Amino acid sequence: MENKARLIIGEKEIGLPIIEGTEGDKAIDIRALRSQTGYITYDPGLANTGVCKSSITYMDGEKGILRYRGIPIEELAENSTFVETSYLLINGRLPTQRELNAFSVMLNDHSLVHEDMRHFFENFPRRAHPMGILSSMVNALRFFYPELPDEEDEINITFARLLSKVRTMAAMSYKISRGHKVVYPRHDLSYPANFLNMMFDSPVKPYIIDQDNVKALNVFWILHADHEQNCSTAAVRLVGSARVNLYAAISAGICALWGPLHGGANQRVVEQLQEIYRQNLSPKSLVEKVKREKNFRLMGFGHRVYKTLDPRAKIMKEMAHKLVSKLPERDPLLDIAMELEDIAINDPYFRERKLYPNVDFYSGIVLRALGIPLNMFTVMFAIGRLPGWISQWKEDRDDPESRLYRPRQIYVGENLRHYVPIRERGS
Ligand code: CMC
């Protein structure tokens, strides 16, 4: 039974193959478990279940390591752009200059949104959350742009459409929600500069593009670009496994990301910090509340995989400092966040549970410094996560071992009982 895990159930012993990843991750292949023993595994939240083999992102939660296609996140944040990192994730390697130029041209060529889609935007209630609007609009893209053909070139156009149009739609939804004139994308601007311009340019006050802000937005999106099998990516793979079109799978990912335990945490972090500021509370009182109230959580803290500082949080914190130092007035939320972090990481409750700041803890301060409104924070995360979702969807589509997602359950309900006519059920 070499390279096999031995499982003994009662009198029966079986061998289950061991799989090893390129970085030494080990897994027990249980695909034959039910057919050989009648047993299934029980793993709520899939915390110990590998649902695929993937060569996109590597994470080590104990050491705080994150790499895209083998390249450390720190190196990408320092040297790359979001467009280049998107190419890396989708294609598996860094582009040559010629490939990068062609990819950028393709993104520019597909940046406009069909004019008829504007009617959709204009008819959402004014207070509709931009994440709800975005997921609906991405799903609606399918009606305006044709079904994915199988040829690789055509598929790449669909990827470019998504990457480019989602950014345009995000800025459009902001402008329309404010009752302002929509600003169209420009060919002469880079991906992040275009976004900032579409968000903030106005006929009465032209927007002056600040290169530090462009760099910051590049880094912000690079940090969010992929994170292996997180909740929204798993949603994209699960929905995609039914072989729906890409737009529908990404729309499902956006819905999952919206949740406060996932990407929606970036908005909640700032709301918590604002509450401390407005009510003049001490950060310590929030930490005490977390310990007192079982269901109350410190947003931006804790992670399913990281049991140490999230490497993205470290970069985000440095960036928050840089951007805040350029503002005409210091953002008081940064000081509150730092005090809160300091108290929490030294508190036994957080230490024992290995709860450290995650990417969302400082990302809101970065977004505030860039002038992004609070209800758009999770949309910013969604734009960043697009290349990850696309590459994971593509990997699943091309994986010969991929199957329709169909988990099992352990039924704990009523045993057989029979239908009782309503007149016999009593009052
Ligand atoms: N504040 C207070 N207690 C917490 C927190 C928190 N933020 N996170 C976990 N705990 C406690 C939890 O109550 C539990 O305690 P006990 O053992 O006494 O019952 C213990 O830590 C383990 O928690 P868990 O819920 O089993 O851990 P999980 O791996 O299922 O949850 C998490 C991961 C991210 C959902 C959770 O840490 C959380 O709710 N954090 C706040 C929301 C947040 O910041 N989300 C963003 C995640 S990073 C961005 C992304 O990729 O989405």
GROMACS .gro file of C-alpha atoms and ligand atoms in nm:
model
  479
    1MET     CA    1   0.000   0.000   0.000
    2GLU     CA    2   0.274   0.246  -0.093
    3ASN     CA    3   0.162   0.602  -0.163
    4LYS     CA    4  -0.173   0.508  -0.020
    5ALA     CA    5  -0.354   0.610   0.295
    6ARG     CA    6  -0.498   0.314   0.479
    7LEU     CA    7  -0.854   0.349   0.601
    8ILE     CA    8  -0.998   0.091   0.836
    9ILE     CA    9  -1.375   0.082   0.885
   10GLY     CA   10  -1.479  -0.209   1.108
   11GLU     CA   11  -1.331  -0.522   0.954
   12LYS     CA   12  -1.260  -0.362   0.619
   13GLU     CA   13  -0.937  -0.193   0.515
   14ILE     CA   14  -0.893   0.001   0.193
   15GLY     CA   15  -0.609   0.199   0.039
   16LEU     CA   16  -0.675   0.550  -0.085
   17PRO     CA   17  -0.425   0.713  -0.323
   18ILE     CA   18  -0.220   1.007  -0.195
   19ILE     CA   19  -0.180   1.304  -0.425
   20GLU     CA   20   0.104   1.553  -0.381
   21GLY     CA   21   0.114   1.904  -0.525
   22THR     CA   22   0.425   2.078  -0.660
   23GLU     CA   23   0.473   2.268  -0.331
   24GLY     CA   24   0.427   1.956  -0.119
   25ASP     CA   25   0.052   1.988  -0.043
   26LYS     CA   26  -0.079   1.641   0.033
   27ALA     CA   27  -0.429   1.509  -0.024
   28ILE     CA   28  -0.611   1.179   0.004
   29ASP     CA   29  -0.799   1.093  -0.311
   30ILE     CA   30  -1.139   0.981  -0.186
   31ARG     CA   31  -1.314   0.949  -0.519
   32ALA     CA   32  -1.359   0.574  -0.476
   33LEU     CA   33  -1.452   0.595  -0.106
   34ARG     CA   34  -1.828   0.563  -0.143
   35SER     CA   35  -1.819   0.289  -0.405
   36GLN     CA   36  -1.572   0.086  -0.195
   37THR     CA   37  -1.713   0.144   0.154
   38GLY     CA   38  -2.057   0.307   0.128
   39TYR     CA   39  -1.923   0.603   0.329
   40ILE     CA   40  -1.896   0.967   0.228
   41THR     CA   41  -1.693   1.241   0.398
   42TYR     CA   42  -1.840   1.518   0.617
   43ASP     CA   43  -1.674   1.858   0.579
   44PRO     CA   44  -1.900   2.164   0.625
   45GLY     CA   45  -1.763   2.468   0.446
   46LEU     CA   46  -1.529   2.233   0.252
   47ALA     CA   47  -1.245   2.347   0.478
   48ASN     CA   48  -1.052   2.022   0.427
   49THR     CA   49  -1.162   1.937   0.077
   50GLY     CA   50  -0.959   1.993  -0.236
   51VAL     CA   51  -1.215   2.032  -0.514
   52CYS     CA   52  -0.966   2.056  -0.801
   53LYS     CA   53  -0.601   2.049  -0.899
   54SER     CA   54  -0.497   2.401  -0.991
   55SER     CA   55  -0.181   2.562  -1.124
   56ILE     CA   56  -0.296   2.923  -1.087
   57THR     CA   57  -0.237   3.043  -0.730
   58TYR     CA   58  -0.034   2.906  -0.443
   59MET     CA   59  -0.105   3.002  -0.082
   60ASP     CA   60   0.060   2.896   0.241
   61GLY     CA   61  -0.164   3.015   0.521
   62GLU     CA   62   0.085   2.932   0.798
   63LYS     CA   63   0.375   3.120   0.641
   64GLY     CA   64   0.170   3.400   0.480
   65ILE     CA   65   0.275   3.319   0.124
   66LEU     CA   66   0.077   3.411  -0.188
   67ARG     CA   67   0.198   3.356  -0.544
   68TYR     CA   68   0.028   3.387  -0.882
   69ARG     CA   69   0.162   3.132  -1.130
   70GLY     CA   70   0.464   3.094  -0.901
   71ILE     CA   71   0.545   3.467  -0.873
   72PRO     CA   72   0.529   3.621  -0.521
   73ILE     CA   73   0.254   3.878  -0.472
   74GLU     CA   74   0.514   4.124  -0.335
   75GLU     CA   75   0.706   4.116  -0.666
   76LEU     CA   76   0.392   4.164  -0.871
   77ALA     CA   77   0.270   4.452  -0.654
   78GLU     CA   78   0.610   4.620  -0.685
   79ASN     CA   79   0.671   4.571  -1.057
   80SER     CA   80   0.363   4.467  -1.248
   81THR     CA   81   0.040   4.630  -1.366
   82PHE     CA   82  -0.310   4.493  -1.329
   83VAL     CA   83  -0.334   4.429  -1.703
   84GLU     CA   84  -0.005   4.238  -1.709
   85THR     CA   85  -0.105   4.037  -1.399
   86SER     CA   86  -0.440   3.956  -1.563
   87TYR     CA   87  -0.252   3.821  -1.865
   88LEU     CA   88  -0.029   3.617  -1.634
   89LEU     CA   89  -0.324   3.462  -1.452
   90ILE     CA   90  -0.524   3.384  -1.764
   91ASN     CA   91  -0.237   3.261  -1.983
   92GLY     CA   92  -0.006   3.109  -1.723
   93ARG     CA   93   0.302   3.321  -1.803
   94LEU     CA   94   0.413   3.683  -1.823
   95PRO     CA   95   0.352   3.839  -2.167
   96THR     CA   96   0.621   3.968  -2.401
   97GLN     CA   97   0.599   4.340  -2.479
   98ARG     CA   98   0.422   4.262  -2.806
   99GLU     CA   99   0.169   4.035  -2.635
  100LEU     CA  100   0.107   4.292  -2.364
  101ASN     CA  101   0.049   4.565  -2.623
  102ALA     CA  102  -0.193   4.342  -2.813
  103PHE     CA  103  -0.379   4.255  -2.492
  104SER     CA  104  -0.405   4.623  -2.395
  105VAL     CA  105  -0.535   4.713  -2.743
  106MET     CA  106  -0.792   4.435  -2.715
  107LEU     CA  107  -0.907   4.569  -2.376
  108ASN     CA  108  -0.943   4.916  -2.526
  109ASP     CA  109  -1.129   4.784  -2.829
  110HIS     CA  110  -1.389   4.619  -2.608
  111SER     CA  111  -1.434   4.887  -2.347
  112LEU     CA  112  -1.761   5.035  -2.475
  113VAL     CA  113  -2.092   4.902  -2.348
  114HIS     CA  114  -2.385   4.858  -2.586
  115GLU     CA  115  -2.593   5.177  -2.569
  116ASP     CA  116  -2.911   4.975  -2.511
  117MET     CA  117  -2.765   4.850  -2.184
  118ARG     CA  118  -2.796   5.203  -2.049
  119HIS     CA  119  -3.172   5.156  -2.026
  120PHE     CA  120  -3.109   4.877  -1.777
  121PHE     CA  121  -2.891   5.100  -1.561
  122GLU     CA  122  -3.140   5.382  -1.570
  123ASN     CA  123  -3.424   5.167  -1.444
  124PHE     CA  124  -3.267   5.025  -1.130
  125PRO     CA  125  -3.398   5.198  -0.818
  126ARG     CA  126  -3.167   5.483  -0.719
  127ARG     CA  127  -3.073   5.316  -0.391
  128ALA     CA  128  -2.992   4.978  -0.549
  129HIS     CA  129  -2.656   4.846  -0.430
  130PRO     CA  130  -2.393   4.856  -0.709
  131MET     CA  131  -2.303   4.490  -0.647
  132GLY     CA  132  -2.661   4.386  -0.725
  133ILE     CA  133  -2.656   4.604  -1.036
  134LEU     CA  134  -2.319   4.462  -1.144
  135SER     CA  135  -2.419   4.098  -1.111
  136SER     CA  136  -2.741   4.162  -1.309
  137MET     CA  137  -2.558   4.355  -1.578
  138VAL     CA  138  -2.285   4.093  -1.620
  139ASN     CA  139  -2.553   3.828  -1.662
  140ALA     CA  140  -2.727   4.055  -1.914
  141LEU     CA  141  -2.406   4.083  -2.120
  142ARG     CA  142  -2.493   3.747  -2.268
  143PHE     CA  143  -2.795   3.896  -2.446
  144PHE     CA  144  -2.580   4.158  -2.615
  145TYR     CA  145  -2.267   3.960  -2.691
  146PRO     CA  146  -2.271   3.619  -2.855
  147GLU     CA  147  -2.228   3.280  -2.690
  148LEU     CA  148  -1.866   3.167  -2.649
  149PRO     CA  149  -1.741   2.987  -2.956
  150ASP     CA  150  -1.480   2.719  -2.897
  151GLU     CA  151  -1.193   2.880  -3.090
  152GLU     CA  152  -0.928   3.014  -2.853
  153ASP     CA  153  -0.909   3.358  -3.021
  154GLU     CA  154  -1.281   3.411  -2.981
  155ILE     CA  155  -1.269   3.305  -2.619
  156ASN     CA  156  -0.991   3.556  -2.556
  157ILE     CA  157  -1.219   3.827  -2.695
  158THR     CA  158  -1.486   3.727  -2.446
  159PHE     CA  159  -1.232   3.747  -2.162
  160ALA     CA  160  -1.125   4.092  -2.282
  161ARG     CA  161  -1.487   4.201  -2.309
  162LEU     CA  162  -1.553   4.103  -1.954
  163LEU     CA  163  -1.240   4.263  -1.810
  164SER     CA  164  -1.298   4.583  -1.998
  165LYS     CA  165  -1.675   4.619  -1.988
  166VAL     CA  166  -1.713   4.537  -1.619
  167ARG     CA  167  -1.482   4.829  -1.544
  168THR     CA  168  -1.687   5.057  -1.774
  169MET     CA  169  -2.015   4.936  -1.624
  170ALA     CA  170  -1.892   4.991  -1.270
  171ALA     CA  171  -1.805   5.354  -1.344
  172MET     CA  172  -2.130   5.399  -1.540
  173SER     CA  173  -2.343   5.272  -1.254
  174TYR     CA  174  -2.174   5.522  -1.022
  175LYS     CA  175  -2.235   5.814  -1.258
  176ILE     CA  176  -2.598   5.716  -1.318
  177SER     CA  177  -2.662   5.665  -0.946
  178ARG     CA  178  -2.553   6.026  -0.894
  179GLY     CA  179  -2.761   6.151  -1.186
  180HIS     CA  180  -2.443   6.261  -1.366
  181LYS     CA  181  -2.344   6.239  -1.731
  182VAL     CA  182  -2.174   5.910  -1.819
  183VAL     CA  183  -1.806   5.943  -1.915
  184TYR     CA  184  -1.691   5.711  -2.194
  185PRO     CA  185  -1.362   5.515  -2.190
  186ARG     CA  186  -1.064   5.668  -2.371
  187HIS     CA  187  -0.813   5.490  -2.593
  188ASP     CA  188  -0.517   5.691  -2.468
  189LEU     CA  189  -0.552   5.592  -2.101
  190SER     CA  190  -0.429   5.285  -1.916
  191TYR     CA  191  -0.683   5.048  -1.759
  192PRO     CA  192  -0.681   5.203  -1.410
  193ALA     CA  193  -0.644   5.563  -1.535
  194ASN     CA  194  -0.944   5.505  -1.760
  195PHE     CA  195  -1.147   5.384  -1.465
  196LEU     CA  196  -1.057   5.684  -1.249
  197ASN     CA  197  -1.138   5.917  -1.538
  198MET     CA  198  -1.475   5.751  -1.602
  199MET     CA  199  -1.556   5.780  -1.231
  200PHE     CA  200  -1.448   6.136  -1.166
  201ASP     CA  201  -1.427   6.339  -1.486
  202SER     CA  202  -1.710   6.587  -1.528
  203PRO     CA  203  -1.806   6.846  -1.792
  204VAL     CA  204  -1.764   7.120  -1.532
  205LYS     CA  205  -1.450   6.992  -1.364
  206PRO     CA  206  -1.205   6.793  -1.574
  207TYR     CA  207  -1.035   6.517  -1.376
  208ILE     CA  208  -0.659   6.544  -1.345
  209ILE     CA  209  -0.505   6.200  -1.340
  210ASP     CA  210  -0.259   6.154  -1.056
  211GLN     CA  211   0.001   5.885  -1.139
  212ASP     CA  212   0.038   5.788  -0.771
  213ASN     CA  213  -0.334   5.708  -0.767
  214VAL     CA  214  -0.299   5.508  -1.088
  215LYS     CA  215  -0.014   5.308  -0.933
  216ALA     CA  216  -0.216   5.255  -0.615
  217LEU     CA  217  -0.515   5.128  -0.810
  218ASN     CA  218  -0.291   4.891  -1.006
  219VAL     CA  219  -0.160   4.751  -0.679
  220PHE     CA  220  -0.507   4.735  -0.523
  221TRP     CA  221  -0.636   4.527  -0.814
  222ILE     CA  222  -0.323   4.307  -0.833
  223LEU     CA  223  -0.369   4.220  -0.464
  224HIS     CA  224  -0.727   4.110  -0.534
  225ALA     CA  225  -0.665   3.935  -0.866
  226ASP     CA  226  -0.687   3.574  -0.743
  227HIS     CA  227  -0.698   3.381  -0.418
  228GLU     CA  228  -0.740   3.017  -0.518
  229GLN     CA  229  -1.060   2.841  -0.404
  230ASN     CA  230  -1.227   3.119  -0.206
  231CYS     CA  231  -1.607   3.141  -0.179
  232SER     CA  232  -1.674   3.343  -0.498
  233THR     CA  233  -1.421   3.148  -0.706
  234ALA     CA  234  -1.574   2.823  -0.585
  235ALA     CA  235  -1.912   2.969  -0.691
  236VAL     CA  236  -1.775   3.047  -1.038
  237ARG     CA  237  -1.637   2.692  -1.070
  238LEU     CA  238  -1.953   2.533  -0.931
  239VAL     CA  239  -2.191   2.725  -1.156
  240GLY     CA  240  -1.947   2.687  -1.446
  241SER     CA  241  -1.938   2.309  -1.392
  242ALA     CA  242  -2.299   2.297  -1.518
  243ARG     CA  243  -2.145   2.437  -1.840
  244VAL     CA  244  -2.336   2.764  -1.827
  245ASN     CA  245  -2.192   3.055  -2.024
  246LEU     CA  246  -1.903   3.249  -1.870
  247TYR     CA  247  -2.112   3.559  -1.797
  248ALA     CA  248  -2.356   3.359  -1.583
  249ALA     CA  249  -2.073   3.195  -1.389
  250ILE     CA  250  -1.904   3.533  -1.322
  251SER     CA  251  -2.236   3.684  -1.222
  252ALA     CA  252  -2.268   3.408  -0.959
  253GLY     CA  253  -1.918   3.491  -0.838
  254ILE     CA  254  -2.014   3.858  -0.797
  255CYS     CA  255  -2.317   3.759  -0.587
  256ALA     CA  256  -2.099   3.542  -0.360
  257LEU     CA  257  -1.839   3.816  -0.325
  258TRP     CA  258  -2.103   4.063  -0.209
  259GLY     CA  259  -2.144   3.879   0.125
  260PRO     CA  260  -2.000   4.049   0.437
  261LEU     CA  261  -1.794   3.743   0.531
  262HIS     CA  262  -1.623   3.762   0.191
  263GLY     CA  263  -1.561   4.070  -0.028
  264GLY     CA  264  -1.841   4.270   0.133
  265ALA     CA  265  -1.615   4.292   0.439
  266ASN     CA  266  -1.428   4.589   0.288
  267GLN     CA  267  -1.739   4.807   0.316
  268ARG     CA  268  -1.819   4.673   0.663
  269VAL     CA  269  -1.468   4.746   0.793
  270VAL     CA  270  -1.504   5.114   0.711
  271GLU     CA  271  -1.856   5.122   0.855
  272GLN     CA  272  -1.717   4.983   1.182
  273LEU     CA  273  -1.434   5.236   1.185
  274GLN     CA  274  -1.681   5.517   1.109
  275GLU     CA  275  -1.899   5.406   1.397
  276ILE     CA  276  -1.603   5.428   1.634
  277TYR     CA  277  -1.517   5.774   1.499
  278ARG     CA  278  -1.870   5.918   1.495
  279GLN     CA  279  -1.967   5.787   1.837
  280ASN     CA  280  -1.629   5.870   1.981
  281LEU     CA  281  -1.582   5.512   2.104
  282SER     CA  282  -1.248   5.361   2.197
  283PRO     CA  283  -1.117   5.088   1.962
  284LYS     CA  284  -1.070   4.876   2.274
  285SER     CA  285  -1.446   4.883   2.337
  286LEU     CA  286  -1.502   4.720   1.996
  287VAL     CA  287  -1.256   4.442   2.082
  288GLU     CA  288  -1.437   4.393   2.414
  289LYS     CA  289  -1.770   4.375   2.229
  290VAL     CA  290  -1.633   4.103   2.000
  291LYS     CA  291  -1.536   3.899   2.306
  292ARG     CA  292  -1.869   3.962   2.480
  293GLU     CA  293  -2.106   3.898   2.190
  294LYS     CA  294  -2.063   3.563   2.021
  295ASN     CA  295  -2.205   3.674   1.687
  296PHE     CA  296  -2.027   4.007   1.664
  297ARG     CA  297  -1.712   4.003   1.448
  298LEU     CA  298  -1.429   4.243   1.392
  299MET     CA  299  -1.451   4.297   1.019
  300GLY     CA  300  -1.128   4.269   0.821
  301PHE     CA  301  -0.990   4.017   1.072
  302GLY     CA  302  -0.952   3.641   1.040
  303HIS     CA  303  -0.920   3.415   0.740
  304ARG     CA  304  -1.001   3.057   0.658
  305VAL     CA  305  -0.652   2.989   0.524
  306TYR     CA  306  -0.417   3.252   0.673
  307LYS     CA  307  -0.324   3.183   1.031
  308THR     CA  308  -0.076   3.469   1.025
  309LEU     CA  309  -0.077   3.817   0.871
  310ASP     CA  310  -0.232   3.815   0.523
  311PRO     CA  311   0.057   3.921   0.293
  312ARG     CA  312  -0.188   4.141   0.100
  313ALA     CA  313  -0.278   4.327   0.420
  314LYS     CA  314   0.087   4.422   0.475
  315ILE     CA  315   0.112   4.579   0.127
  316MET     CA  316  -0.230   4.742   0.161
  317LYS     CA  317  -0.131   4.898   0.495
  318GLU     CA  318   0.186   5.051   0.347
  319MET     CA  319  -0.016   5.186   0.056
  320ALA     CA  320  -0.279   5.333   0.291
  321HIS     CA  321  -0.004   5.526   0.472
  322LYS     CA  322   0.141   5.657   0.147
  323LEU     CA  323  -0.192   5.772   0.009
  324VAL     CA  324  -0.318   5.923   0.333
  325SER     CA  325   0.004   6.123   0.371
  326LYS     CA  326  -0.079   6.295   0.039
  327LEU     CA  327  -0.429   6.400   0.140
  328PRO     CA  328  -0.486   6.763   0.243
  329GLU     CA  329  -0.630   6.630   0.571
  330ARG     CA  330  -0.531   6.311   0.751
  331ASP     CA  331  -0.799   6.041   0.742
  332PRO     CA  332  -0.885   5.976   1.108
  333LEU     CA  333  -0.996   5.623   1.020
  334LEU     CA  334  -0.635   5.523   0.950
  335ASP     CA  335  -0.532   5.606   1.307
  336ILE     CA  336  -0.834   5.423   1.446
  337ALA     CA  337  -0.756   5.119   1.228
  338MET     CA  338  -0.394   5.109   1.348
  339GLU     CA  339  -0.497   5.134   1.712
  340LEU     CA  340  -0.760   4.866   1.662
  341GLU     CA  341  -0.511   4.635   1.492
  342ASP     CA  342  -0.258   4.685   1.768
  343ILE     CA  343  -0.510   4.607   2.042
  344ALA     CA  344  -0.657   4.307   1.860
  345ILE     CA  345  -0.333   4.132   1.764
  346ASN     CA  346  -0.214   4.154   2.125
  347ASP     CA  347  -0.539   4.032   2.273
  348PRO     CA  348  -0.553   3.665   2.385
  349TYR     CA  349  -0.890   3.611   2.212
  350PHE     CA  350  -0.740   3.697   1.872
  351ARG     CA  351  -0.402   3.535   1.943
  352GLU     CA  352  -0.552   3.202   2.047
  353ARG     CA  353  -0.769   3.191   1.734
  354LYS     CA  354  -0.488   3.318   1.511
  355LEU     CA  355  -0.697   3.610   1.386
  356TYR     CA  356  -0.492   3.871   1.199
  357PRO     CA  357  -0.584   4.156   0.963
  358ASN     CA  358  -0.687   4.034   0.619
  359VAL     CA  359  -0.680   4.220   0.285
  360ASP     CA  360  -1.002   4.405   0.367
  361PHE     CA  361  -0.877   4.568   0.686
  362TYR     CA  362  -0.682   4.848   0.519
  363SER     CA  363  -0.828   4.835   0.169
  364GLY     CA  364  -1.116   5.068   0.257
  365ILE     CA  365  -0.871   5.339   0.370
  366VAL     CA  366  -0.692   5.307   0.034
  367LEU     CA  367  -1.022   5.335  -0.154
  368ARG     CA  368  -1.132   5.636   0.052
  369ALA     CA  369  -0.803   5.807  -0.029
  370LEU     CA  370  -0.873   5.745  -0.399
  371GLY     CA  371  -1.216   5.907  -0.358
  372ILE     CA  372  -1.414   5.585  -0.417
  373PRO     CA  373  -1.756   5.597  -0.244
  374LEU     CA  374  -1.830   5.339   0.025
  375ASN     CA  375  -2.099   5.148  -0.165
  376MET     CA  376  -1.855   5.091  -0.453
  377PHE     CA  377  -1.587   4.923  -0.238
  378THR     CA  378  -1.695   4.565  -0.310
  379VAL     CA  379  -1.733   4.649  -0.679
  380MET     CA  380  -1.365   4.749  -0.673
  381PHE     CA  381  -1.284   4.406  -0.529
  382ALA     CA  382  -1.497   4.244  -0.803
  383ILE     CA  383  -1.312   4.423  -1.084
  384GLY     CA  384  -0.985   4.306  -0.931
  385ARG     CA  385  -1.101   3.945  -0.893
  386LEU     CA  386  -1.217   3.914  -1.256
  387PRO     CA  387  -0.891   3.774  -1.400
  388GLY     CA  388  -0.888   3.514  -1.123
  389TRP     CA  389  -1.246   3.407  -1.189
  390ILE     CA  390  -1.181   3.392  -1.563
  391SER     CA  391  -0.865   3.183  -1.528
  392GLN     CA  392  -1.029   2.948  -1.277
  393TRP     CA  393  -1.332   2.905  -1.503
  394LYS     CA  394  -1.099   2.833  -1.796
  395GLU     CA  395  -0.893   2.585  -1.594
  396ASP     CA  396  -1.208   2.400  -1.490
  397ARG     CA  397  -1.338   2.395  -1.847
  398ASP     CA  398  -1.010   2.245  -1.973
  399ASP     CA  399  -0.961   1.996  -1.687
  400PRO     CA  400  -1.038   1.639  -1.799
  401GLU     CA  401  -1.101   1.545  -1.433
  402SER     CA  402  -1.359   1.821  -1.382
  403ARG     CA  403  -1.713   1.700  -1.316
  404LEU     CA  404  -2.048   1.859  -1.244
  405TYR     CA  405  -2.032   1.984  -0.883
  406ARG     CA  406  -2.277   1.775  -0.689
  407PRO     CA  407  -2.191   1.742  -0.319
  408ARG     CA  408  -2.354   1.482  -0.096
  409GLN     CA  409  -2.526   1.532   0.238
  410ILE     CA  410  -2.599   1.339   0.554
  411TYR     CA  411  -2.974   1.331   0.590
  412VAL     CA  412  -3.090   1.392   0.946
  413GLY     CA  413  -3.463   1.453   0.884
  414GLU     CA  414  -3.777   1.247   0.945
  415ASN     CA  415  -3.787   0.877   0.859
  416LEU     CA  416  -4.058   0.755   0.626
  417ARG     CA  417  -4.403   0.885   0.717
  418HIS     CA  418  -4.717   0.920   0.511
  419TYR     CA  419  -4.925   1.203   0.379
  420VAL     CA  420  -5.216   1.292   0.606
  421PRO     CA  421  -5.521   1.453   0.440
  422ILE     CA  422  -5.580   1.807   0.571
  423ARG     CA  423  -5.914   1.720   0.734
  424GLU     CA  424  -5.740   1.460   0.949
  425ARG     CA  425  -5.462   1.690   1.077
  426GLY     CA  426  -5.652   1.849   1.363
  427SER     CA  427  -5.672   2.222   1.423
  428CMC     N1  428  -1.393   3.860   1.476
  428CMC     C1  429  -1.414   3.788   1.590
  428CMC     N2  430  -1.406   3.655   1.599
  428CMC     C2  431  -1.374   3.589   1.488
  428CMC     C3  432  -1.349   3.653   1.367
  428CMC     C4  433  -1.360   3.795   1.363
  428CMC     N3  434  -1.338   3.863   1.251
  428CMC     N4  435  -1.320   3.562   1.272
  428CMC     C5  436  -1.325   3.442   1.331
  428CMC     N5  437  -1.358   3.458   1.463
  428CMC     C6  438  -1.368   3.353   1.564
  428CMC     C7  439  -1.497   3.276   1.554
  428CMC     O1  440  -1.599   3.334   1.632
  428CMC     C8  441  -1.456   3.140   1.604
  428CMC     O2  442  -1.447   3.147   1.744
  428CMC     P1  443  -1.486   3.019   1.835
  428CMC     O3  444  -1.379   2.917   1.804
  428CMC     O4  445  -1.483   3.068   1.974
  428CMC     O5  446  -1.622   2.974   1.791
  428CMC     C9  447  -1.313   3.125   1.551
  428CMC     O6  448  -1.263   3.259   1.538
  428CMC    C10  449  -1.304   3.056   1.415
  428CMC     O7  450  -1.395   3.120   1.328
  428CMC     P2  451  -1.463   3.051   1.203
  428CMC     O8  452  -1.586   3.127   1.169
  428CMC     O9  453  -1.476   2.904   1.224
  428CMC    O10  454  -1.351   3.072   1.094
  428CMC     P3  455  -1.371   3.063   0.940
  428CMC    O11  456  -1.247   3.015   0.886
  428CMC    O12  457  -1.494   2.986   0.908
  428CMC    O13  458  -1.401   3.217   0.902
  428CMC    C11  459  -1.392   3.432   0.815
  428CMC    C12  460  -1.323   3.295   0.823
  428CMC    C13  461  -1.316   3.519   0.718
  428CMC    C14  462  -1.535   3.413   0.762
  428CMC    C15  463  -1.397   3.496   0.956
  428CMC    O14  464  -1.266   3.512   1.006
  428CMC    C16  465  -1.472   3.627   0.956
  428CMC    O15  466  -1.596   3.627   0.968
  428CMC     N6  467  -1.401   3.743   0.945
  428CMC    C17  468  -1.467   3.872   0.936
  428CMC    C18  469  -1.515   3.897   0.794
  428CMC    C19  470  -1.399   3.927   0.702
  428CMC    O16  471  -1.312   4.008   0.733
  428CMC     N7  472  -1.403   3.867   0.584
  428CMC    C20  473  -1.301   3.888   0.479
  428CMC    C21  474  -1.218   3.768   0.455
  428CMC     S1  475  -1.070   3.804   0.359
  428CMC    C22  476  -1.127   3.857   0.206
  428CMC    C23  477  -1.184   3.746   0.128
  428CMC    O17  478  -1.109   3.670   0.065
  428CMC    O18  479  -1.306   3.736   0.127
   0.00000   0.00000   0.00000
